Coordinates of C-alpha atoms and ligand atoms in Angstrom, one line a residue:
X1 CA 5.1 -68.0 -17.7
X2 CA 8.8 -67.6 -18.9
X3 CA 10.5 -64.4 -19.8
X4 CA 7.9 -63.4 -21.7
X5 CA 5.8 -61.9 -18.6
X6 CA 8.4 -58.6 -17.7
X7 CA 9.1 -58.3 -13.8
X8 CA 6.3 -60.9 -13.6
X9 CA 6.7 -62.8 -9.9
X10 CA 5.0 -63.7 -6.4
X11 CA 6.4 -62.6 -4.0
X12 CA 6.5 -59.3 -6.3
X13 CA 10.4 -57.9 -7.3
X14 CA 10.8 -55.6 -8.8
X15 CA 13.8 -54.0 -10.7
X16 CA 14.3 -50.4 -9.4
X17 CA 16.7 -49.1 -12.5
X18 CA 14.7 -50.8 -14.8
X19 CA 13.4 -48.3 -18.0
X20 CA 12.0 -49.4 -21.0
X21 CA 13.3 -47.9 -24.3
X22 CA 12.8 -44.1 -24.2
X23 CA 11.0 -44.5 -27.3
X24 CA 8.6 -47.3 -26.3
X25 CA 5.0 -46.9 -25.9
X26 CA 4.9 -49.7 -23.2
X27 CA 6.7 -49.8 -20.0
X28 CA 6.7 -53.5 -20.1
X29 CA 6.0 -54.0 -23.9
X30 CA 4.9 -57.9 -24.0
X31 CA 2.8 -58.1 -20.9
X32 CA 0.7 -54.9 -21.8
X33 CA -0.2 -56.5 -25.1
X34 CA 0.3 -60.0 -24.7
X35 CA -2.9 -62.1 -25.8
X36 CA -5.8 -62.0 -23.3
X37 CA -6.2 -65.6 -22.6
X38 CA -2.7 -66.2 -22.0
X39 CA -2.7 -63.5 -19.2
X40 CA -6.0 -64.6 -17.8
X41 CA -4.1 -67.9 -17.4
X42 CA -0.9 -66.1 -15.2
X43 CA -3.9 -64.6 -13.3
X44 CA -5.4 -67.8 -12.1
X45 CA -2.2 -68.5 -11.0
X46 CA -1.2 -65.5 -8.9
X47 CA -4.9 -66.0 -7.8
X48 CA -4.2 -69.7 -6.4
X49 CA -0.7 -68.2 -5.1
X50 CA -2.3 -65.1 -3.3
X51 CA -5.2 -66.8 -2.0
X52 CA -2.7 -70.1 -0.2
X53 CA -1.0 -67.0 1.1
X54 CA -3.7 -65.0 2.6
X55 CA -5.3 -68.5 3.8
X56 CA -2.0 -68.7 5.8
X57 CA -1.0 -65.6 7.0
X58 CA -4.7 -64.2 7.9
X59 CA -7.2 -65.4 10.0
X60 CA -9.8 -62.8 8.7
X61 CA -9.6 -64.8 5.4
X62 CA -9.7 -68.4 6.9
X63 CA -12.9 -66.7 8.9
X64 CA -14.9 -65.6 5.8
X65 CA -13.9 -68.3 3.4
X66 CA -14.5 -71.0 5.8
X67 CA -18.0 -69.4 6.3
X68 CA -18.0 -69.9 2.5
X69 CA -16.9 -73.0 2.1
X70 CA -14.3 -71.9 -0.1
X71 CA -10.8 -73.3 0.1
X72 CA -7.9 -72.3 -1.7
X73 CA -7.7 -75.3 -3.3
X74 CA -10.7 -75.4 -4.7
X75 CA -9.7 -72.7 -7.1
X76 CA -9.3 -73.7 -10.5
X77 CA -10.2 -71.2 -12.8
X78 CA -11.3 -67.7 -13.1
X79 CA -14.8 -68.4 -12.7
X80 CA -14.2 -70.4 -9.7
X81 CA -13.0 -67.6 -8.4
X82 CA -15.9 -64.9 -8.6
X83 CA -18.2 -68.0 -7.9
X84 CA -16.9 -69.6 -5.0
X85 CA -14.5 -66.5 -3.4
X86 CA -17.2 -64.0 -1.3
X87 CA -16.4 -60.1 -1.5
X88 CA -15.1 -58.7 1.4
X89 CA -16.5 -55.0 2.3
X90 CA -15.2 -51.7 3.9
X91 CA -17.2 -52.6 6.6
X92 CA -15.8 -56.3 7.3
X93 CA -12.4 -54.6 7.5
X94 CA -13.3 -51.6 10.0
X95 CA -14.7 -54.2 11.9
X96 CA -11.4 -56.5 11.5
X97 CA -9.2 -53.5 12.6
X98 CA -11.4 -52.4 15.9
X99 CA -11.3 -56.5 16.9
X100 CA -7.5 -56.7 16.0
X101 CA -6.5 -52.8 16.4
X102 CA -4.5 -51.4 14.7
X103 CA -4.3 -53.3 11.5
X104 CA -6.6 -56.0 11.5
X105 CA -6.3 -59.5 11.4
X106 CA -5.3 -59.3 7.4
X107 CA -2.3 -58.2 7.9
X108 CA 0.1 -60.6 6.1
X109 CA 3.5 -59.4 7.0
X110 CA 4.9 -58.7 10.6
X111 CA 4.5 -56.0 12.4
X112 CA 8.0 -54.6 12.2
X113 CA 7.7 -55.1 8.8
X114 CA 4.9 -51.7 8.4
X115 CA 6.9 -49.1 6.3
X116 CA 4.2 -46.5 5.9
X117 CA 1.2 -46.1 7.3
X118 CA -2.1 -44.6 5.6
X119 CA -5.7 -44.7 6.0
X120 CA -9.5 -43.8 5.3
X121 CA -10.6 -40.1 6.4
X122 CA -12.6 -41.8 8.9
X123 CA -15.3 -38.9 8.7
X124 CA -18.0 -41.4 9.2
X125 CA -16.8 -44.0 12.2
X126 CA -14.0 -45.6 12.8
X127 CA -11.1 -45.0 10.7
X128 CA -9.3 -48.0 9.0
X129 CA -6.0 -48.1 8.9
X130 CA -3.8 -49.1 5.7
X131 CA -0.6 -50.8 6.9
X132 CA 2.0 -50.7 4.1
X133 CA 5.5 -52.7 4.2
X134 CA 8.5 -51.4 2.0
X135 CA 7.9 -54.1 -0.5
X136 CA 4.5 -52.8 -1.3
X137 CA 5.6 -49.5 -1.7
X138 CA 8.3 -50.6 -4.0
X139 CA 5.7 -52.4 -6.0
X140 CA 3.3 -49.4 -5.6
X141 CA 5.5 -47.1 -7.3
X142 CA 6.6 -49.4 -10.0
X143 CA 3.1 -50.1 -10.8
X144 CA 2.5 -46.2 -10.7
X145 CA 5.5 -45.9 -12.7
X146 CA 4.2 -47.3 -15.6
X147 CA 1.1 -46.3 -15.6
X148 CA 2.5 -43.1 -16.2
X149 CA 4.8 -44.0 -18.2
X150 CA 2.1 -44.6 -20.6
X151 CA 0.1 -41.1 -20.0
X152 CA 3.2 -39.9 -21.8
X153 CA 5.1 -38.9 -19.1
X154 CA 8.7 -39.5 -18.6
X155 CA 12.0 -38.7 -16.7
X156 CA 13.4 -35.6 -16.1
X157 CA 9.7 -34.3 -16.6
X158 CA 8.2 -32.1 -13.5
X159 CA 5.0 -33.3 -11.9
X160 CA 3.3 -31.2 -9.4
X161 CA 1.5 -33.1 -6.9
X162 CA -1.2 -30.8 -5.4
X163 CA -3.2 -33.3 -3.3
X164 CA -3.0 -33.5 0.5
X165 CA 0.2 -35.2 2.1
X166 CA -2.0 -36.6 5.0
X167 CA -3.1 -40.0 5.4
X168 CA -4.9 -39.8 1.8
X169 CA -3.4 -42.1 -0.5
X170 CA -3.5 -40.1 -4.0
X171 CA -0.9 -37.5 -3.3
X172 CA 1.2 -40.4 -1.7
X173 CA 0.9 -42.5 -4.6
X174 CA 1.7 -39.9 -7.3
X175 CA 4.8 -39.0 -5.5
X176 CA 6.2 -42.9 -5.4
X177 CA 5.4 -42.9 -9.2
X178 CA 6.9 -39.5 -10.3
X179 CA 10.3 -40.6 -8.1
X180 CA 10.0 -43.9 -9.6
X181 CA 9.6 -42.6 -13.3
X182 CA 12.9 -40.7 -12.4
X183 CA 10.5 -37.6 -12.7
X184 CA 11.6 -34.5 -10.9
X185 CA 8.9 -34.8 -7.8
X186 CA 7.5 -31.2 -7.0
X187 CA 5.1 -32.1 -4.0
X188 CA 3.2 -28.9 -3.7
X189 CA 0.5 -30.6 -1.8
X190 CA -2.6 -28.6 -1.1
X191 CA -4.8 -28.0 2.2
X192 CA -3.3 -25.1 3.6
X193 CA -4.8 -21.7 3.5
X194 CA -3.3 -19.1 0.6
X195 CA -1.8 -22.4 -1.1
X196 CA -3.7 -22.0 -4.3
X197 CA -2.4 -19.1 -5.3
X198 CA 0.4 -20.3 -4.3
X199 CA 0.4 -23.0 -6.2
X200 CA -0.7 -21.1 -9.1
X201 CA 2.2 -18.9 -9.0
X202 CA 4.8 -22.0 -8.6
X203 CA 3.4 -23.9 -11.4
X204 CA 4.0 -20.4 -13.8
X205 CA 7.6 -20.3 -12.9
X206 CA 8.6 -24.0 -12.9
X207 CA 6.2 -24.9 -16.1
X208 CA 5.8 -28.6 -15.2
X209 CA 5.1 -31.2 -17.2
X210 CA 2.7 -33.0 -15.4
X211 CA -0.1 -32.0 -12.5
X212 CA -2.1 -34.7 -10.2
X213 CA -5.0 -33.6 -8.2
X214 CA -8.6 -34.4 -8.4
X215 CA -10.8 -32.6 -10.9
X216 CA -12.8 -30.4 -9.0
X217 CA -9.1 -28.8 -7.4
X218 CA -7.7 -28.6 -11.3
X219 CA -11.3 -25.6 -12.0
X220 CA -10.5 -24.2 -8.5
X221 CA -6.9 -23.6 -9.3
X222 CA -7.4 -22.5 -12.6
X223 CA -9.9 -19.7 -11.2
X224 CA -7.9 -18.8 -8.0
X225 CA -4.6 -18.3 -10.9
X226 CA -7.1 -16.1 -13.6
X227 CA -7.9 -14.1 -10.6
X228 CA -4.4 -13.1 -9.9
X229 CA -3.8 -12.3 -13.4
X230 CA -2.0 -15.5 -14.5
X231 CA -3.0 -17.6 -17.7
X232 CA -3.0 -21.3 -16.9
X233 CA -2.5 -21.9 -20.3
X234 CA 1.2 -20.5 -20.0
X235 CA 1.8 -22.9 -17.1
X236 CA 3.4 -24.7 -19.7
X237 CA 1.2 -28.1 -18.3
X238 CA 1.3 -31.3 -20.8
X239 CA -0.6 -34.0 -18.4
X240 CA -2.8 -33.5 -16.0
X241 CA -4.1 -36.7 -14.3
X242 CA -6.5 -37.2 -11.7
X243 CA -8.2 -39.7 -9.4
X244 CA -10.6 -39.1 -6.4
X245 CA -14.1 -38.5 -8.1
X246 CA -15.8 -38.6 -11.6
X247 CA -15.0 -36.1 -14.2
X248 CA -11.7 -36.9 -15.9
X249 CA -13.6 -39.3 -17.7
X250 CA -16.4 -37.4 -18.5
X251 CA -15.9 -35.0 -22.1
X252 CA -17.5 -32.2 -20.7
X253 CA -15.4 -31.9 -17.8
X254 CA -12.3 -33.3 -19.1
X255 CA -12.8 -30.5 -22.2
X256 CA -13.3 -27.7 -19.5
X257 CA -10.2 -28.7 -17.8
X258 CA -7.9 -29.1 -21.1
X259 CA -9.3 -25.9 -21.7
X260 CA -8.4 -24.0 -19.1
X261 CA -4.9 -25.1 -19.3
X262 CA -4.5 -26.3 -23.0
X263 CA -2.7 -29.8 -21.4
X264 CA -4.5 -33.1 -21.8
X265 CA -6.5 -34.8 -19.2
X266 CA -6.0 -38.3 -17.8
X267 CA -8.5 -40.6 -15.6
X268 CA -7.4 -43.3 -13.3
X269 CA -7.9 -44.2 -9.6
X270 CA -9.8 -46.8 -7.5
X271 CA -9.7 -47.0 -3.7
X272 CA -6.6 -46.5 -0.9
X273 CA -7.3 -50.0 0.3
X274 CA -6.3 -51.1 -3.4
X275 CA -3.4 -48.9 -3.7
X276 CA -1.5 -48.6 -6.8
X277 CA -4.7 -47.3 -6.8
X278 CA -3.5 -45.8 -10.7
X279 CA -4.3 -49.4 -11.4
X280 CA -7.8 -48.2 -13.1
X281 CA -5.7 -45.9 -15.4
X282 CA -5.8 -44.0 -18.6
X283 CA -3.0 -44.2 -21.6
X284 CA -2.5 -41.7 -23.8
X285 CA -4.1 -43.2 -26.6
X286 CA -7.2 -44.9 -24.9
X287 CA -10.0 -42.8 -23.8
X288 CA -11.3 -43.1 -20.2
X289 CA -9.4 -46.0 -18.3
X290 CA -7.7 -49.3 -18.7
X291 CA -7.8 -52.2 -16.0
X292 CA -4.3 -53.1 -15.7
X293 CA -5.3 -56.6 -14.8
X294 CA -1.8 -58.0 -14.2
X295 CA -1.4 -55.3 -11.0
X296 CA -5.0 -55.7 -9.5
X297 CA -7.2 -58.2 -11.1
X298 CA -10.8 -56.2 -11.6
X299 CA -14.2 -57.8 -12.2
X300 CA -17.2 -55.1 -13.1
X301 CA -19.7 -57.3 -11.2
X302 CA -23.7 -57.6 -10.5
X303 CA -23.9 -55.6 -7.0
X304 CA -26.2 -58.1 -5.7
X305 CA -24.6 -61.1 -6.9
X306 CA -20.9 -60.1 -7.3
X307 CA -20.8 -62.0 -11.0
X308 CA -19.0 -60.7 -13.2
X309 CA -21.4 -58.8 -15.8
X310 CA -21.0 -59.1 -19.6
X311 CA -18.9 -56.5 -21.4
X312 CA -20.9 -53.4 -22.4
X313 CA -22.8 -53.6 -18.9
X314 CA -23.3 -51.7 -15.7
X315 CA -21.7 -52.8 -12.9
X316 CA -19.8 -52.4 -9.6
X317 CA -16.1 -53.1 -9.3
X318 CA -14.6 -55.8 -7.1
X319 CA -10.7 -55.9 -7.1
X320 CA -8.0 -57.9 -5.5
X321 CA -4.6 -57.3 -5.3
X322 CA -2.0 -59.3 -7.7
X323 CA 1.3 -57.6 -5.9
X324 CA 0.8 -56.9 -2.8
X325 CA 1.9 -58.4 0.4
X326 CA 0.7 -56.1 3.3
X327 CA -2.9 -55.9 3.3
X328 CA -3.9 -57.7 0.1
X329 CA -7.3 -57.3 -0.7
X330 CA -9.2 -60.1 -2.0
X331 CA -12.8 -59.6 -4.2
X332 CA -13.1 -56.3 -2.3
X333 CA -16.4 -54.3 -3.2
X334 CA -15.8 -50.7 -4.5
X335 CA -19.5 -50.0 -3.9
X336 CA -19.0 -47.9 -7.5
X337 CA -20.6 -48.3 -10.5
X338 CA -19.2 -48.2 -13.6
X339 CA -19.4 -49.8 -17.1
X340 CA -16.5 -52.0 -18.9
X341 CA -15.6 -53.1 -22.0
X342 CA -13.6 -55.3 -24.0
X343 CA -12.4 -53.7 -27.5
X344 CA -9.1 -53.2 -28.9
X345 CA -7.4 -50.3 -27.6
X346 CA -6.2 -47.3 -29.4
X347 CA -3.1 -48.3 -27.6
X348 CA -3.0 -51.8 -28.2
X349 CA -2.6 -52.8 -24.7
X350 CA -5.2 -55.7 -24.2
X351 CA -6.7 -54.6 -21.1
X352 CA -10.9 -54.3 -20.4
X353 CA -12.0 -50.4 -20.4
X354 CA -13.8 -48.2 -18.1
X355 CA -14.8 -46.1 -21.5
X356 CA -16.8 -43.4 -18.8
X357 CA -14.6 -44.2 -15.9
X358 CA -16.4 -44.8 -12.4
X359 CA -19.9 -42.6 -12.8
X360 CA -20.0 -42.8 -9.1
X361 CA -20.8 -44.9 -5.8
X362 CA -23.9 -47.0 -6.3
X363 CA -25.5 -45.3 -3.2
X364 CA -24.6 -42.4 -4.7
X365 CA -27.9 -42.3 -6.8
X366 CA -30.4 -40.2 -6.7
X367 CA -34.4 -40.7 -7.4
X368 CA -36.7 -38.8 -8.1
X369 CA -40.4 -39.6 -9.0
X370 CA -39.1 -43.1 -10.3
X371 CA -36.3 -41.3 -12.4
X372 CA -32.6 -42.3 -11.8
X373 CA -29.6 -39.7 -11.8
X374 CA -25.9 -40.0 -10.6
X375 CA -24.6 -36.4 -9.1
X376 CA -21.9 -36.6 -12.0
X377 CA -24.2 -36.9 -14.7
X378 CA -25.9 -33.3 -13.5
X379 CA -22.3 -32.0 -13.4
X380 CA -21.4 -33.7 -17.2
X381 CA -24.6 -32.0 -18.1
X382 CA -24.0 -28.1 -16.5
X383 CA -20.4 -28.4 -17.9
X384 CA -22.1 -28.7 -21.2
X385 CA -23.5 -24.9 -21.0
X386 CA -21.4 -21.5 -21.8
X387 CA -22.3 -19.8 -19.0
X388 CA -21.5 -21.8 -16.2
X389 CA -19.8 -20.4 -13.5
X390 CA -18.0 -23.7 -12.6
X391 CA -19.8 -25.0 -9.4
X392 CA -23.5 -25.9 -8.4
X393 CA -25.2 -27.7 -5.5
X394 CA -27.8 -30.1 -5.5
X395 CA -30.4 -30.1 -3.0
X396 CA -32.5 -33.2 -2.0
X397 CA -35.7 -32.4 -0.1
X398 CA -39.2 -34.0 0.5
X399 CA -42.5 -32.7 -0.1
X400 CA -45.7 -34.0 1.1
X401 CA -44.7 -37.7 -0.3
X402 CA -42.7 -36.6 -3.6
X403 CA -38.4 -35.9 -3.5
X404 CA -37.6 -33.1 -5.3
X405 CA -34.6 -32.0 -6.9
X406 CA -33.3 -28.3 -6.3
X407 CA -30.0 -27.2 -8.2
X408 CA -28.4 -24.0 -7.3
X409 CA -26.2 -22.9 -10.2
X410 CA -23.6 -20.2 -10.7
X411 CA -23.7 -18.0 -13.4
X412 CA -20.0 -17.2 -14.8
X413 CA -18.8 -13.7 -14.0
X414 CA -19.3 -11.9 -17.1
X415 CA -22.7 -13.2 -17.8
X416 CA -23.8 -12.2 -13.9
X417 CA -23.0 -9.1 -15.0
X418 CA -24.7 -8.5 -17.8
X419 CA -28.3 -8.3 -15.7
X420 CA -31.3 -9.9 -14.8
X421 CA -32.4 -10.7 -18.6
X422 CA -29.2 -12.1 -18.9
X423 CA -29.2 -14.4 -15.8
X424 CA -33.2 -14.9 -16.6
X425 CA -32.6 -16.3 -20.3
X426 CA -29.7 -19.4 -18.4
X427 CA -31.8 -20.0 -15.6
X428 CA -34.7 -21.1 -18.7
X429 CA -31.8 -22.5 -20.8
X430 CA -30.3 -24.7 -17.7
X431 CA -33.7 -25.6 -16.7
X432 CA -34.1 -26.8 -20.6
X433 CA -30.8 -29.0 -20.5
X434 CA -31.2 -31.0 -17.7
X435 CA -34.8 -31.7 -18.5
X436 CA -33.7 -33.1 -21.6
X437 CA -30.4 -34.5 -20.5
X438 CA -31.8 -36.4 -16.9
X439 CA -35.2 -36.7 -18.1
X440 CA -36.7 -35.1 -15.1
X441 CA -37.5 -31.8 -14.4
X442 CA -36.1 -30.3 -11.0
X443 CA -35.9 -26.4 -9.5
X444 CA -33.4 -24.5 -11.0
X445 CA -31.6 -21.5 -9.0
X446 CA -29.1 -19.2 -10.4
X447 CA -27.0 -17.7 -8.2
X448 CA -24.1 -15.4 -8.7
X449 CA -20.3 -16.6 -9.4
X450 CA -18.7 -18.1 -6.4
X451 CA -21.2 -18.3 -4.5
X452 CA -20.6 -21.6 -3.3
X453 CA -17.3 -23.0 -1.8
X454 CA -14.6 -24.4 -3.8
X455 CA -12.3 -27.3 -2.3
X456 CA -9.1 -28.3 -3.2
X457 CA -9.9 -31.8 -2.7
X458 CA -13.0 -34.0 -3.3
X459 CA -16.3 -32.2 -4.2
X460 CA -19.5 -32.8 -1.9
X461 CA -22.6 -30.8 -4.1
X462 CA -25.3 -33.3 -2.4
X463 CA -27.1 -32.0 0.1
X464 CA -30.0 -34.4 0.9
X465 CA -31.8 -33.6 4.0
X466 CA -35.0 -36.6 3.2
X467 CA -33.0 -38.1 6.4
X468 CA -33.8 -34.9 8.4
X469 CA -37.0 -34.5 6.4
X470 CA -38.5 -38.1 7.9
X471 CA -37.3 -37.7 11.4
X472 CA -39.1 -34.6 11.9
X473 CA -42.2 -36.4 10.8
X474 CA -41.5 -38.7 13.1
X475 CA -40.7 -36.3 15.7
X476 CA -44.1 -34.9 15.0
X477 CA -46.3 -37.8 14.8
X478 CA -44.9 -38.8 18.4
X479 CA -45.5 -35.1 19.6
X480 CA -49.4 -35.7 18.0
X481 CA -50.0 -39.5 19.1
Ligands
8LH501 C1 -13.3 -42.0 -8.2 C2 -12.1 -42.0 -9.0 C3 -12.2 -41.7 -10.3 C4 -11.6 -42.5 -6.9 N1 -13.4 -41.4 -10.9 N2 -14.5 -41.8 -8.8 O1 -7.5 -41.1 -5.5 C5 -7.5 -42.4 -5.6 C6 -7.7 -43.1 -4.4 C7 -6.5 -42.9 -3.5 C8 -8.9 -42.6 -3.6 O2 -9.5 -41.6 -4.0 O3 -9.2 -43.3 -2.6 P1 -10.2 -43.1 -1.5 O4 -10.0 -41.8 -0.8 O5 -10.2 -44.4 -0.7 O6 -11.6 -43.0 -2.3 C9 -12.1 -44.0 -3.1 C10 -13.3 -43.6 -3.8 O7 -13.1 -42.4 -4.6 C11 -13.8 -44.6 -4.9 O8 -14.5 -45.6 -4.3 C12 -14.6 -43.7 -5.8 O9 -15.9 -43.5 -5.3 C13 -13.9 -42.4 -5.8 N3 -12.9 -42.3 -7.0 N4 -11.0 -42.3 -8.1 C14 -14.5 -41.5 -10.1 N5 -11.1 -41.6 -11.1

């Protein structure tokens, strides 16, 4: 690979004043849209490369591979490598971290060598920690760079960031990309009491070009601003791109959203271990996302086999890192599920798509009586109805032997108060949608408008207490016995 692959080296340099023409659709024109099979073949050998490094430099991969019987040489082509290379899991790196604290025994680089580090909420266990050296972040906000780059935006443009500056990698990783993009970087963050309104009033006097948050935050904002009397159609926003959860990708949310603030939506985002997480990403042209397979290498695998499934199918998403030095992360399970495809782009960048971007985690799903249904498809299908008031919450419950579905929906504000024929007439019409949408009927409540809490970050709207449900059987029985 000569020339022809921009920027295009292991270790990973980058060239920090580098801009493509200001009137090219590609930040690096040839190895967006260079033919498949010739970048398939640059892949196999940053995969060869990457792999002799982490065999090196990490004892946590000499451990599992050896367990495999996989050795680095043995790799010889991209099949070889979802064959014969095992997934690695959140939970074999928590583990890594508490028997190597603080970083694990994957970490590549020397300690001294740790520019920034980030990590997993930790709401659950242990937290794991995401050790980052000043290389990575270099090649984090190139990566981010471009990706934005080809959402449309460009320097000199605003972009708000109004995520979180805490450990959470979104925020962090929109803020490396806007500076890198020469953007002006307004990094409004979000988290703090009052700081929507807030927010809402900053974005109507600056008038950004360009807002990152996660969906759910984008309706939030946008009802926090009409309720202090500002349009967030005058914010003056032109991209608004998101990661964190499902809906970008999804039309009824994305519509809602470009709605509100007549600026057009954008998808991307994977996981903080895999940060430039934007590396799952949407162009301007292309709906949904694109895998930018020279940055992280994505396979949409078989969850139980971790093969790669054919175009067109349902699968979960295993990634490894093609520039990073840190932490790199190889054939690590998402534990989402999406589906991908393989079709000429709008664009004309030769990447696979996530056409519906990530429905949601695999465990995510919910049954009931034999009947499949992802949280997001239940919010796809409420967006879908005038009338609702822009948050719901889906209860999870067991009766007798069954699981049954209980969704608690708000009415919008002028519809509430229009009266009980009024409210009477959605609840029937809600009720008639989801049947027909999930296939399944469940319990429908309407409740009035902000009834239930908004977040400015990622939306929980399960509420399954079956867990609860079986213990207190249990409880019983023992009590009885
Ligand atoms: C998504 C999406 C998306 C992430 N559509 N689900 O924000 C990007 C990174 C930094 C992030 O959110 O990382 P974190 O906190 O580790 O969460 C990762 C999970 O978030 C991922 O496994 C997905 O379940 C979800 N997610 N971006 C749908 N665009």
């Amino acid at each position: 690979m000569t020339a022809a692959m921009e920027q295009w080296s292991w270790p990973p340099r980058f060239d920090d004043g580098y801009f493509p023409q200001a009137d090219s659709r590609y930040w690096f024109p040839h190895r967006e849209t260079m033919p498949q099979a010739e970048r398939e073949a640059a892949i196999l050998a940053r995969l060869q490369a990457i792999c002799a490094y982490a065999w090196d430099h990490a004892p946590f991969y000499r451990r599992k591979w050896d367990e495999a019987g996989f050795h680095p040489s043995h790799l010889k082509s991209l099949e070889d490598f979802e064959e014969k290379v095992p997934v690695i899991r959140k939970a074999d790196l928590r583990a890594a971290q508490a028997a190597h604290p603080p970083f694990g025994d994957y970490l590549c680089v020397p300690d001294a060598e740790v520019f920034h580090v980030h990590g997993t909420s930790g709401t659950t266990g242990r937290p794991t920690a995401f050790a980052v050296s000043q290389g990575d972040w270099r090649a984090i906000a190139n990566a981010h760079a471009r990706i934005m780059w080809a959402m449309g935006m460009r320097p000199g443009d605003t972009i708000c960031v109004a995520a979180i500056f805490s450990l959470y990698m979104g925020s962090w990783g929109a803020l490396a990309g806007a500076e890198r993009l020469g953007a002006k970087a307004f990094p409004f963050g979000a988290g703090a009491a009052g700081m929507s309104s807030r927010c809402a009033q900053w974005l109507d006097i600056l008038k950004p070009a360009g807002f990152y948050g996660t969906p759910t935050y984008a309706i939030h904002l946008a009802e926090t601003a009409i309720r202090d009397g500002l349009d967030p159609r005058r914010f003056g926003l032109k991209y608004m791109f998101f990661s964190g959860e499902p809906g970008a990708s999804i039309p009824s949310i994305r519509e809602r959203i470009e709605d509100l603030y007549a600026a057009k939506v954008y998808d991307s985002g994977s996981m903080g271990e895999m940060t430039p997480w934007m590396h799952v990403g949407g162009s301007r042209e292309t709906p949904g996302m694109l895998c930018w397979q020279d940055i992280v290498y994505t396979e949409v695998c078989d969850p139980q086999t971790h093969r790669r499934v054919p175009y067109g199918q349902r699968g979960t998403p295993v990634y490894t890192h093609l520039e990073r030095m840190s932490q790199p992360m190889i054939r690590l399970e998402s534990g989402d599920l999406t589906v991908w495809t393989n079709d000429p782009t709008p664009c004309g960048r030769t990447y696979p798509q996530l056409p519906m971007g990530i429905i949601g985690r695999v465990d995510d799903m919910i049954t009931i009586r034999g009947e499949n249904v992802y949280p997001s498809e239940i919010e796809a299908a409420l967006c879908q109805l005038p009338g609702y008031g822009g948050e719901h919450r889906i209860f999870i419950t067991r009766e007798g032997t069954m699981d049954e579905m209980m969704i608690s929906v708000e009415l919008d504000p002028e519809r509430w108060e229009r009266g009980e024929d009024v409210r009477r007439a959605f609840h029937a019409q809600v009720a008639a949608h989801l049947h027909s949408m999930l296939g399944l009927r469940s319990v429908i409540e309407i409740v009035a408008p902000n009834t239930h809490p908004r977040t400015d970050f990622k939306a929980k709207r399960v509420i399954d207490d079956r867990a609860a449900f079986a213990e207190m059987l249990r409880r019983q029985e023992k009590v009885s016995s």
